[in-house]
Coordinates of C-alpha atoms in Angstrom, one line a residue:
M14 CA 135.0 -100.1 60.6
K15 CA 136.9 -97.0 61.2
R16 CA 138.5 -94.9 58.5
R17 CA 140.9 -91.9 58.8
R18 CA 140.8 -88.8 56.7
L19 CA 144.1 -86.9 56.7
L20 CA 144.0 -83.4 55.6
A21 CA 147.2 -82.1 53.9
G22 CA 148.2 -78.8 52.2
V23 CA 146.2 -75.6 52.0
G24 CA 142.9 -74.5 50.7
S25 CA 140.8 -77.3 49.2
V26 CA 143.7 -79.8 48.7
S27 CA 143.0 -82.8 50.7
T28 CA 144.2 -86.5 51.0
L29 CA 142.0 -89.3 52.4
C30 CA 143.7 -92.5 53.6
I31 CA 141.4 -95.5 53.6
A32 CA 142.5 -98.3 55.8
G33 CA 140.8 -101.4 57.0
C34 CA 138.3 -101.5 54.1
T35 CA 137.0 -104.6 52.6
G36 CA 137.4 -105.8 49.1
S37 CA 140.9 -107.2 49.1
E38 CA 141.8 -110.9 49.6
D39 CA 144.2 -109.7 52.2
S40 CA 141.5 -107.6 54.1
P41 CA 141.3 -108.8 57.6
N42 CA 137.6 -107.6 58.0
G43 CA 136.5 -108.1 54.3
D44 CA 133.4 -109.6 53.4
G45 CA 134.9 -111.5 50.5
D46 CA 132.5 -110.3 47.8
G47 CA 135.4 -108.9 45.8
T48 CA 133.4 -105.9 44.7
G49 CA 134.8 -103.2 46.9
N50 CA 131.5 -102.6 48.5
G51 CA 132.1 -103.8 51.9
G52 CA 133.8 -100.8 53.1
Q53 CA 130.9 -98.6 54.6
S54 CA 131.0 -95.8 56.9
N55 CA 130.6 -96.6 60.6
G56 CA 129.0 -93.2 61.3
D57 CA 132.1 -91.6 62.8
E58 CA 132.4 -89.5 59.7
E59 CA 130.6 -88.9 56.5
T60 CA 132.0 -89.8 53.2
T61 CA 131.5 -86.7 50.9
G62 CA 133.5 -87.8 47.7
T63 CA 135.4 -84.5 47.9
A64 CA 138.9 -85.4 48.6
E65 CA 141.4 -84.6 45.8
T66 CA 143.7 -87.4 46.7
V67 CA 142.8 -90.8 48.3
V68 CA 145.5 -93.4 49.3
V69 CA 144.6 -96.9 49.3
E70 CA 146.5 -99.2 51.7
S71 CA 147.0 -102.9 51.0
G72 CA 143.9 -104.8 52.1
D73 CA 141.5 -101.8 51.4
S74 CA 138.9 -101.2 48.7
I75 CA 140.0 -99.4 45.5
Q76 CA 136.3 -98.9 44.6
H77 CA 135.5 -97.1 47.9
A78 CA 138.6 -94.8 47.1
I79 CA 137.1 -94.1 43.6
D80 CA 133.7 -93.2 45.2
E81 CA 135.5 -91.0 47.8
V82 CA 137.8 -89.1 45.5
S83 CA 136.7 -85.7 43.8
P84 CA 136.4 -85.4 40.1
N85 CA 139.8 -84.5 38.7
G86 CA 141.4 -86.2 41.8
T87 CA 143.9 -89.1 42.4
V88 CA 143.6 -92.6 43.7
E89 CA 146.9 -93.8 44.9
V90 CA 147.0 -97.5 45.4
R91 CA 149.6 -99.0 47.4
S92 CA 151.5 -102.2 46.6
G93 CA 149.4 -105.3 47.1
T94 CA 146.8 -107.6 45.4
Y95 CA 143.1 -106.6 45.0
V96 CA 140.3 -108.8 44.3
E97 CA 137.9 -106.2 42.7
S98 CA 136.1 -105.2 39.7
L99 CA 136.2 -101.3 39.4
A100 CA 133.8 -98.9 37.9
V101 CA 135.3 -95.5 37.1
D102 CA 132.6 -92.8 36.5
K103 CA 134.6 -89.6 37.0
K104 CA 137.7 -88.1 35.8
L105 CA 140.6 -89.0 37.9
V106 CA 144.1 -90.6 38.0
L107 CA 144.0 -94.1 39.2
T108 CA 147.8 -94.9 39.9
A109 CA 149.9 -97.6 41.7
P110 CA 153.4 -95.9 41.9
D111 CA 155.0 -99.1 43.3
G112 CA 152.8 -101.5 41.4
A113 CA 149.5 -103.1 42.5
A114 CA 147.7 -106.2 41.2
L115 CA 144.0 -106.8 40.3
D116 CA 143.1 -110.5 40.6
G117 CA 140.0 -111.5 38.9
V118 CA 139.8 -115.1 40.1
D119 CA 137.3 -114.4 42.8
A120 CA 136.1 -111.0 41.6
D121 CA 132.2 -110.9 41.0
G122 CA 132.5 -108.7 37.8
G123 CA 133.7 -109.9 34.4
S124 CA 136.1 -106.9 34.0
A125 CA 138.8 -105.5 35.9
I126 CA 138.3 -101.8 35.3
T127 CA 135.2 -100.1 33.5
V128 CA 135.5 -96.6 32.4
S129 CA 132.6 -94.4 31.7
E130 CA 133.8 -90.9 32.1
S131 CA 136.3 -88.9 30.1
G132 CA 139.8 -88.0 31.2
V133 CA 140.7 -91.2 33.2
Q134 CA 144.3 -92.0 33.5
I135 CA 145.2 -95.6 34.6
E136 CA 148.9 -96.3 35.7
G137 CA 150.9 -99.0 37.2
F138 CA 148.6 -102.1 37.5
E139 CA 149.1 -105.8 36.9
I140 CA 145.7 -107.2 35.8
F141 CA 145.0 -110.9 35.3
D142 CA 142.4 -113.7 35.4
Y143 CA 139.3 -111.7 34.6
E144 CA 136.7 -113.3 32.3
T145 CA 135.3 -110.5 30.0
A146 CA 138.1 -107.7 29.8
G147 CA 140.9 -106.3 31.7
I148 CA 140.1 -102.6 31.0
R149 CA 137.1 -101.6 28.9
T150 CA 135.1 -98.5 28.4
S151 CA 131.5 -97.9 28.5
G152 CA 129.5 -95.0 27.0
D153 CA 132.2 -93.8 24.7
P154 CA 134.2 -91.3 26.9
A155 CA 136.2 -88.7 25.2
E156 CA 139.8 -89.5 26.4
I157 CA 141.5 -92.3 28.2
S158 CA 145.2 -92.9 29.0
I159 CA 146.8 -96.2 30.1
T160 CA 150.3 -96.3 31.2
D161 CA 152.7 -98.9 32.7
V162 CA 150.0 -101.7 32.8
E163 CA 150.2 -105.5 32.4
L164 CA 147.3 -107.5 31.4
Y165 CA 147.4 -111.5 31.0
N166 CA 145.2 -114.4 31.1
I167 CA 142.1 -112.6 30.5
S168 CA 139.6 -114.8 28.8
G169 CA 138.2 -112.2 26.4
A170 CA 140.0 -109.2 25.1
A171 CA 142.2 -107.7 27.7
L172 CA 141.7 -104.2 26.4
Q173 CA 138.3 -102.9 24.9
V174 CA 138.5 -99.2 24.5
T175 CA 136.3 -96.7 22.6
A176 CA 137.1 -93.1 23.0
E177 CA 137.8 -90.1 21.0
T178 CA 141.3 -89.9 22.3
V179 CA 143.4 -92.9 23.4
S180 CA 146.8 -93.2 24.7
L181 CA 148.8 -96.4 25.7
A182 CA 152.3 -96.4 26.9
D183 CA 154.6 -99.2 28.3
V184 CA 151.4 -101.6 28.3
T185 CA 152.0 -105.4 28.0
L186 CA 149.4 -107.9 27.0
E187 CA 150.2 -111.6 27.2
D188 CA 148.2 -114.9 26.9
N189 CA 144.7 -113.3 26.5
G190 CA 141.7 -114.6 24.6
G191 CA 141.0 -111.7 22.3
A192 CA 142.9 -108.8 20.5
A193 CA 143.4 -105.5 22.2
S194 CA 140.7 -103.4 20.7
I195 CA 140.8 -99.6 20.4
E196 CA 138.2 -97.7 18.4
A197 CA 138.5 -93.8 18.2
S198 CA 136.2 -91.2 16.5
A199 CA 136.9 -89.8 13.0
D200 CA 138.5 -86.8 14.7
G201 CA 140.3 -88.6 17.4
D202 CA 143.8 -89.5 18.2
V203 CA 145.3 -93.0 19.1
T204 CA 148.9 -93.2 20.4
V205 CA 150.5 -96.5 21.4
R206 CA 154.1 -96.4 22.6
N207 CA 156.6 -99.1 23.9
S208 CA 153.9 -101.6 24.3
N209 CA 153.8 -105.4 23.7
F210 CA 151.0 -107.7 22.6
V211 CA 151.9 -111.3 23.0
R212 CA 150.2 -114.7 22.3
S213 CA 146.6 -113.5 22.1
A214 CA 144.4 -116.3 20.7
A215 CA 143.1 -113.7 18.2
G216 CA 145.0 -110.6 16.8
G217 CA 147.5 -108.7 18.9
L218 CA 146.4 -105.1 18.6
T219 CA 143.5 -103.8 16.5
I220 CA 142.8 -100.0 15.9
A221 CA 139.7 -98.7 14.2
G222 CA 139.2 -95.0 13.3
G223 CA 141.3 -92.0 14.6
K224 CA 142.3 -89.0 12.6
T225 CA 145.8 -89.4 13.7
V226 CA 147.3 -92.9 14.6
V227 CA 150.8 -93.2 16.2
L228 CA 152.5 -96.5 16.9
D229 CA 156.1 -96.3 18.3
G230 CA 158.2 -99.2 19.7
V231 CA 155.3 -101.6 19.6
E232 CA 155.9 -105.4 19.6
A233 CA 153.5 -108.1 18.4
L234 CA 154.5 -111.7 18.9
Q235 CA 152.8 -115.0 18.3
N236 CA 149.3 -113.9 18.3
G237 CA 146.6 -116.1 16.6
G238 CA 145.7 -113.3 13.9
T239 CA 147.3 -110.2 12.5
G240 CA 150.0 -108.9 14.9
I241 CA 148.9 -105.2 14.5
S242 CA 145.9 -103.9 12.4
V243 CA 144.8 -100.3 11.8
G244 CA 141.6 -99.7 9.9
G245 CA 140.5 -96.2 8.9
G246 CA 137.0 -96.9 8.8
N247 CA 134.9 -93.9 7.8
V248 CA 137.7 -91.3 8.5
R249 CA 138.9 -89.3 5.7
G250 CA 142.4 -87.9 5.6
Q251 CA 143.7 -90.3 8.3
T252 CA 147.4 -90.1 9.2
V253 CA 149.2 -93.3 10.4
E254 CA 152.7 -93.1 11.6
V255 CA 154.4 -96.4 12.5
T256 CA 158.1 -96.4 14.0
G257 CA 160.2 -99.1 15.6
V258 CA 157.5 -101.9 15.4
T259 CA 158.5 -105.5 15.7
S260 CA 155.8 -108.1 14.7
L261 CA 156.9 -111.9 14.7
E262 CA 155.4 -115.2 14.2
N263 CA 151.5 -114.1 14.0
G264 CA 148.7 -116.1 12.5
G265 CA 147.9 -113.2 10.0
S266 CA 149.9 -110.3 8.7
G267 CA 152.7 -108.7 10.7
L268 CA 151.2 -105.2 10.2
S269 CA 148.2 -104.2 8.3
V270 CA 147.0 -100.6 7.7
T271 CA 143.8 -100.5 5.6
G272 CA 142.8 -97.1 4.0
T273 CA 140.1 -94.7 4.8
R274 CA 137.9 -92.9 2.5
G275 CA 140.7 -90.9 0.9
D276 CA 143.6 -88.5 1.4
D277 CA 145.1 -90.7 3.9
T278 CA 148.9 -90.9 4.7
V279 CA 150.8 -93.8 6.1
T280 CA 154.3 -93.5 7.1
V281 CA 156.3 -96.8 8.3
E282 CA 159.9 -96.6 9.6
T283 CA 162.3 -99.2 11.0
V284 CA 159.7 -102.2 11.2
E285 CA 160.7 -105.9 11.6
A286 CA 158.2 -108.5 10.4
V287 CA 159.4 -112.2 10.5
D288 CA 157.5 -115.4 10.0
N289 CA 154.0 -114.0 10.0
S290 CA 151.6 -116.5 8.1
S291 CA 150.2 -113.9 5.6
Y292 CA 151.8 -110.5 4.7
G293 CA 154.8 -109.1 6.5
V294 CA 153.3 -105.5 5.9
D295 CA 150.0 -104.8 4.1
I296 CA 149.1 -101.1 3.5
A297 CA 146.3 -99.5 1.6
A298 CA 146.4 -95.7 1.5
E299 CA 146.7 -92.9 -0.9
S300 CA 150.2 -91.7 0.2
V301 CA 152.6 -94.3 1.5
D302 CA 156.2 -93.6 2.8
V303 CA 158.1 -96.7 3.8
T304 CA 161.9 -96.7 5.1
G305 CA 163.9 -99.3 7.0
L306 CA 162.0 -102.4 6.7
D307 CA 163.3 -105.9 7.6
L308 CA 160.8 -108.5 6.3
R309 CA 161.6 -112.1 6.3
E310 CA 160.0 -115.4 6.0
N311 CA 156.4 -114.3 6.0
G312 CA 153.8 -116.5 4.3
T313 CA 151.7 -116.6 1.1
G314 CA 151.1 -112.9 0.8
S315 CA 153.8 -110.4 -0.1
G316 CA 156.5 -109.4 2.1
L317 CA 155.3 -105.7 1.6
S318 CA 152.1 -105.1 -0.1
I319 CA 150.9 -101.5 -0.9
E320 CA 147.7 -100.5 -2.7
S321 CA 147.5 -96.7 -3.5
T322 CA 145.1 -94.6 -5.6
S323 CA 145.4 -93.3 -9.1
D324 CA 146.6 -89.9 -7.5
G325 CA 148.7 -91.4 -4.8
D326 CA 152.5 -91.3 -4.1
V327 CA 154.5 -94.3 -2.9
A328 CA 158.0 -94.4 -1.6
V329 CA 159.9 -97.5 -0.3
R330 CA 163.6 -96.9 0.8
D331 CA 166.4 -98.8 2.4
S332 CA 164.5 -102.0 3.1
D333 CA 165.3 -105.8 2.9
V334 CA 162.8 -108.5 2.0
T335 CA 164.0 -112.0 2.1
H336 CA 162.6 -115.6 1.9
D337 CA 158.8 -114.4 1.7
G338 CA 156.4 -116.9 0.2
G339 CA 154.8 -114.6 -2.3
Y340 CA 156.1 -111.4 -4.0
G341 CA 158.8 -109.6 -2.3
I342 CA 157.2 -106.1 -2.8
R343 CA 154.0 -105.6 -4.6
V344 CA 152.6 -102.1 -5.2
A345 CA 149.1 -101.5 -7.0
G346 CA 148.3 -98.2 -8.3
G347 CA 149.9 -94.8 -7.4
K348 CA 150.8 -91.9 -9.6
T349 CA 154.3 -91.7 -8.6
I350 CA 156.3 -94.7 -7.1
E351 CA 159.9 -94.4 -6.1
I352 CA 161.8 -97.5 -4.9
E353 CA 165.4 -97.0 -3.7
G354 CA 168.0 -98.9 -1.7
I355 CA 166.1 -102.1 -1.3
E356 CA 167.5 -105.7 -1.2
L357 CA 165.0 -108.5 -2.3
L358 CA 166.5 -112.2 -1.9
Q359 CA 164.9 -115.5 -2.5
N360 CA 161.2 -114.7 -2.5
G361 CA 158.5 -117.0 -3.9
N362 CA 157.4 -114.8 -6.7
D363 CA 158.3 -111.6 -8.4
Q364 CA 160.8 -109.8 -6.3
L365 CA 159.2 -106.3 -7.0
R366 CA 155.9 -106.2 -8.9
V367 CA 154.3 -102.8 -9.9
E368 CA 150.8 -102.8 -11.2
G369 CA 149.5 -99.5 -12.8
G370 CA 145.8 -100.5 -13.0
D371 CA 143.6 -97.6 -13.9
V372 CA 146.4 -95.1 -13.4
R373 CA 147.2 -92.8 -16.4
G374 CA 150.7 -91.1 -16.5
Q375 CA 152.2 -93.3 -13.7
T376 CA 156.0 -92.6 -13.1
V377 CA 157.9 -95.5 -11.5
S378 CA 161.7 -95.1 -10.5
V379 CA 163.8 -98.0 -9.2
R380 CA 167.3 -97.2 -8.1
N381 CA 170.3 -98.6 -6.2
S382 CA 168.9 -102.0 -5.4
S383 CA 169.3 -105.7 -5.8
M384 CA 166.9 -108.5 -6.5
T385 CA 168.3 -112.0 -6.4
E386 CA 167.3 -115.6 -6.6
N387 CA 163.4 -115.9 -6.6
E388 CA 161.8 -119.2 -6.7
S389 CA 159.4 -118.4 -9.4
G390 CA 158.8 -115.1 -11.4
N391 CA 160.7 -112.0 -12.5
G392 CA 163.3 -109.9 -10.7
L393 CA 161.3 -106.7 -11.5
S394 CA 157.9 -106.6 -13.1
I395 CA 156.1 -103.5 -14.1
I396 CA 152.8 -103.7 -15.7
G397 CA 151.9 -100.6 -17.5
T398 CA 149.0 -98.2 -17.0
S399 CA 146.5 -96.9 -19.4
G400 CA 149.2 -94.6 -21.1
D401 CA 151.7 -91.8 -20.6
D402 CA 153.6 -93.8 -18.1
T403 CA 157.5 -93.6 -17.5
V404 CA 159.8 -96.3 -15.8
T405 CA 163.4 -95.4 -14.9
V406 CA 165.6 -98.3 -13.5
E407 CA 169.2 -97.2 -12.3
N408 CA 172.0 -99.0 -10.7
V409 CA 170.1 -102.4 -9.9
D410 CA 171.4 -105.9 -9.9
F411 CA 169.3 -109.0 -10.9
V412 CA 170.9 -112.3 -10.3
D413 CA 169.4 -115.9 -10.9
N414 CA 165.7 -115.0 -11.1
S415 CA 163.6 -117.7 -12.4
Y416 CA 162.1 -115.8 -15.4
H417 CA 163.0 -112.1 -16.7
G418 CA 165.4 -110.1 -14.7
I419 CA 163.4 -107.1 -15.7
D420 CA 159.9 -107.2 -17.4
V421 CA 158.6 -103.7 -18.1
A422 CA 155.5 -102.6 -20.0
A423 CA 155.4 -98.7 -20.4
E424 CA 155.4 -95.9 -22.8
T425 CA 158.7 -94.5 -21.8
V426 CA 161.5 -96.6 -20.4
D427 CA 165.1 -95.7 -19.2
I428 CA 167.3 -98.3 -18.0
T429 CA 170.9 -97.2 -16.8
G430 CA 173.7 -99.1 -14.9
V431 CA 171.8 -102.4 -14.7
E432 CA 173.4 -105.8 -14.3
V433 CA 171.5 -108.9 -15.0
Q434 CA 173.0 -112.4 -14.3
S435 CA 170.1 -114.6 -15.1
G436 CA 171.5 -118.1 -14.3
G437 CA 168.5 -120.3 -14.6
A438 CA 166.1 -117.7 -16.0
A439 CA 163.6 -119.0 -18.6
D440 CA 162.9 -115.7 -20.3
S441 CA 164.8 -112.6 -21.4
G442 CA 167.3 -110.9 -19.2
I443 CA 165.5 -107.6 -19.9
S444 CA 161.9 -107.4 -21.6
I445 CA 160.5 -104.1 -22.4
E446 CA 157.2 -103.6 -24.2
S447 CA 156.6 -99.9 -25.2
S448 CA 154.0 -98.2 -27.3
S449 CA 154.0 -97.0 -31.0
N450 CA 154.9 -93.5 -29.7
G451 CA 157.2 -94.7 -26.9
D452 CA 160.9 -94.0 -26.2
V453 CA 163.2 -96.7 -24.9
T454 CA 166.7 -96.1 -23.6
V455 CA 169.2 -98.8 -22.3
R456 CA 172.7 -97.6 -21.3
D457 CA 175.6 -98.9 -19.5
T458 CA 174.1 -102.3 -18.9
T459 CA 175.3 -105.9 -18.8
V460 CA 173.2 -109.0 -19.3
T461 CA 174.8 -112.5 -19.2
D462 CA 173.9 -116.0 -19.1
T463 CA 170.1 -116.0 -19.8
E464 CA 168.8 -119.4 -20.8
R465 CA 166.0 -120.7 -23.1
E466 CA 163.4 -122.8 -21.5
T467 CA 163.2 -126.4 -22.6
T468 CA 159.6 -127.8 -22.5
T469 CA 159.6 -131.6 -22.1
S470 CA 156.7 -134.1 -22.4
W471 CA 156.6 -138.0 -22.7
F472 CA 157.0 -137.9 -26.3
S473 CA 159.1 -134.8 -27.2
S474 CA 160.9 -131.8 -26.1
S475 CA 161.2 -128.3 -27.4
V476 CA 163.0 -125.0 -26.9
D477 CA 161.0 -121.7 -26.9
E478 CA 162.2 -118.4 -28.5
Y479 CA 163.1 -116.7 -25.4
G480 CA 166.5 -116.6 -23.7
Y481 CA 167.3 -113.1 -25.1
G482 CA 169.6 -110.8 -23.5
I483 CA 167.5 -107.6 -24.1
H484 CA 164.1 -107.9 -25.8
V485 CA 162.4 -104.7 -26.9
V486 CA 158.8 -104.7 -28.4
N487 CA 157.6 -101.5 -30.1
G488 CA 158.7 -97.9 -29.3
E489 CA 159.1 -95.1 -31.7
T490 CA 162.6 -94.3 -30.6
I491 CA 165.1 -97.0 -29.2
E492 CA 168.6 -96.1 -28.1
V493 CA 171.0 -98.8 -26.9
E494 CA 174.5 -97.7 -25.8
N495 CA 177.4 -99.0 -23.9
V496 CA 175.8 -102.4 -23.3
E497 CA 177.5 -105.9 -22.9
L498 CA 175.3 -108.9 -23.7
R499 CA 177.4 -112.2 -23.4
R500 CA 176.6 -115.9 -23.2
N501 CA 172.9 -115.5 -23.6
E502 CA 171.2 -118.5 -25.2
G503 CA 168.8 -116.6 -27.6
T504 CA 169.6 -113.5 -29.5
Q505 CA 171.6 -111.2 -27.6
L506 CA 169.6 -107.9 -28.4
N507 CA 166.2 -108.5 -30.1
I508 CA 164.0 -105.5 -31.3
E509 CA 160.6 -106.0 -32.8
G510 CA 158.9 -102.9 -34.4
N511 CA 155.4 -104.5 -34.9
D512 CA 152.8 -101.9 -35.7
V513 CA 155.2 -99.1 -35.3
R514 CA 155.7 -96.7 -38.3
G515 CA 158.8 -94.6 -38.5
Q516 CA 160.8 -96.5 -35.8
T517 CA 164.4 -95.3 -35.2
V518 CA 166.9 -97.7 -33.5
D519 CA 170.3 -96.5 -32.5
V520 CA 173.1 -99.0 -31.1
R521 CA 176.2 -97.8 -30.1
N522 CA 179.4 -98.8 -28.3
S523 CA 178.2 -102.3 -27.4
S524 CA 179.3 -105.9 -27.6
F525 CA 177.2 -109.0 -28.3
I526 CA 179.2 -112.3 -27.7
E527 CA 178.6 -116.0 -27.6
S528 CA 175.0 -116.4 -28.2
A529 CA 174.4 -120.2 -28.2
S530 CA 171.4 -120.4 -30.5
G531 CA 170.7 -116.8 -31.9
D532 CA 172.0 -113.7 -33.3
G533 CA 174.2 -110.8 -31.9
V534 CA 171.6 -108.2 -32.8
R535 CA 168.4 -108.8 -34.6
V536 CA 166.1 -106.0 -35.5
L537 CA 162.8 -106.6 -37.1
G538 CA 161.4 -103.9 -39.2
T539 CA 158.3 -101.9 -38.7
R540 CA 155.6 -100.8 -41.2
G541 CA 157.9 -98.6 -42.9
D542 CA 160.0 -95.3 -42.6
D543 CA 162.3 -97.1 -40.1
E544 CA 165.9 -96.4 -39.5
Q545 CA 168.6 -98.6 -37.9
T546 CA 172.0 -97.3 -37.0
V547 CA 174.8 -99.5 -35.5
T548 CA 178.1 -97.7 -34.5
N549 CA 181.2 -99.0 -32.9
C550 CA 179.9 -102.3 -31.9
V551 CA 181.3 -105.9 -31.7
A552 CA 179.2 -109.1 -32.5
E553 CA 181.5 -112.3 -32.1
D554 CA 181.0 -116.0 -31.7
N555 CA 177.2 -116.1 -32.0
S556 CA 175.5 -119.1 -33.4
G557 CA 173.5 -117.1 -35.8
H558 CA 174.3 -113.8 -37.6
G559 CA 176.4 -111.2 -36.0
F560 CA 173.8 -108.6 -37.1
S561 CA 170.3 -109.2 -38.7
L562 CA 168.7 -105.9 -39.5
G563 CA 165.5 -104.9 -41.4
A564 CA 164.6 -101.4 -42.1
E565 CA 164.3 -99.0 -45.0
T566 CA 167.5 -97.1 -43.9
V567 CA 170.4 -99.1 -42.4
V568 CA 173.7 -97.4 -41.3
I569 CA 176.6 -99.4 -40.0
E570 CA 179.9 -97.8 -39.0
E571 CA 183.0 -98.8 -37.1
T572 CA 181.6 -102.3 -36.4
S573 CA 183.0 -105.8 -36.5
A574 CA 181.5 -109.2 -36.5
G575 CA 183.7 -112.3 -36.5
G576 CA 183.3 -116.0 -35.8
N577 CA 179.4 -116.1 -36.0
G578 CA 177.7 -119.3 -37.2
R579 CA 175.6 -117.8 -40.0
G580 CA 177.8 -114.9 -41.0
S581 CA 178.4 -111.3 -40.0
L582 CA 175.4 -109.5 -41.5
E583 CA 171.9 -110.2 -42.8
L584 CA 169.8 -107.6 -44.2
T585 CA 166.1 -108.5 -44.6
T586 CA 164.6 -105.4 -46.2
I587 CA 167.3 -104.0 -48.4
T588 CA 170.7 -105.1 -50.0
E589 CA 174.0 -104.4 -48.7
E590 CA 174.4 -101.9 -51.6
E591 CA 171.5 -100.0 -50.4
A592 CA 172.8 -99.9 -47.0
T593 CA 175.4 -97.5 -45.7
I594 CA 178.4 -99.5 -44.4
R595 CA 181.6 -97.9 -43.2
N596 CA 184.7 -99.2 -41.8
S597 CA 183.1 -102.4 -40.7
F598 CA 183.4 -106.1 -40.7

């Protein structure tokens, strides 16, 4: 068999064109073994392996060209279908500029391409019907790049790559047996751009290790397990950046990023995760910044689940989570948590749940958001830390959640500009539990239509004591200003001092209207030295008292209470003569 070597350019630059070699199903002289080893020299020339560029014509052997090309050279494959299993053991570019196919049906090897040397670039191939893998590495090469490649109908994992640095771009994997697998070193980099992972029997894409991982424009669709999984392994200080990712209808979570040994940072921007069996997005890392999520109809896990550390920072902005089976958003840990511009709708449990855990001095802020119509649970649930924690809720709407609109346990709580329309809620519109040294402030807030829960058995029914508009337990200083509480079944504003000594309660410029079965305002005294002030307030048409106050010092000014079922005022600790009452009732 005659081959022609064409020299081009100057100096050492050379191009070898191989024609008439075996190894292709189209080869007129091929031996049919599919290995690319049938192309042997006929003695007219010696193959030296020093050509910088080797061109493979349709019907010839790609493997022979790989053997012929010099290290750092290029093997350029013309359009056609090649039945080979390739072994790449030198640094080179393996490219098919116009596209070429590797067909594994009759190939002897189990994998299409096995790479054992660093610096290999693979471009432009369609690879299908191999048993073991489409592209795999052997011996942990330092670097590999795969671009514009399609892999489908591979019985095993279409991609099995272990290297220090891995780059994938414009890669599509469809209908393969295993997840695409990338394993990088603790100092390595992994980049995946504009690639699709579709209908794998296992997960879509699995990445382990890598100091830096970048996912941009990746789609995972209808895979048997998690769509995209990134695991830090033993890496310390891993950085993961995820942008423009879509993950739909996968058997596990849509996107899962599990933390490293510490100091890790995850940034997620513009991600759509819909109808995945478990979580929409699941992240465990010290620092997490999430923006622009669209999470819908995911399964029993949360739409978004974040687990941070006691020193971590978590930010979630401009995101929508709807119709998820579990929590809308769940955050565990984190020293600082910022939630802003989110919409949570019709999720199965708490819309937003924050768990402080072992954190001391956690700061949580929730702003400019809405939480509506969950099936079971609270609109916002914040479970306090081991102390010194601060919660701020500002300009947030809570509508038709099953239990509390807001349920907060923290030392310092500041609620401003909140609207709670509880509808079928079974507990308080706003429930706050502070500490004996805590400060609670509620301003410019409306709570309407909270219901009390009725418990029914075969022999009786009972109504519990909830259904409050606002319920505050503990707190050394409590300030309530410019609130409107209307048509709540239980007491509109209920404050309990419990073990606090020297509690100060100040209620101003507020209205408490039409409680079906409670007082307008009820403040239960503390262990002593407490003071309650009511200024410029209205309590009307409540079934109990307008105001029921119990403290050593009571001051009431510019306040009215009419049409209440049990009268305008009840003082439980002192007499009206001992109280200071000016221009009221």
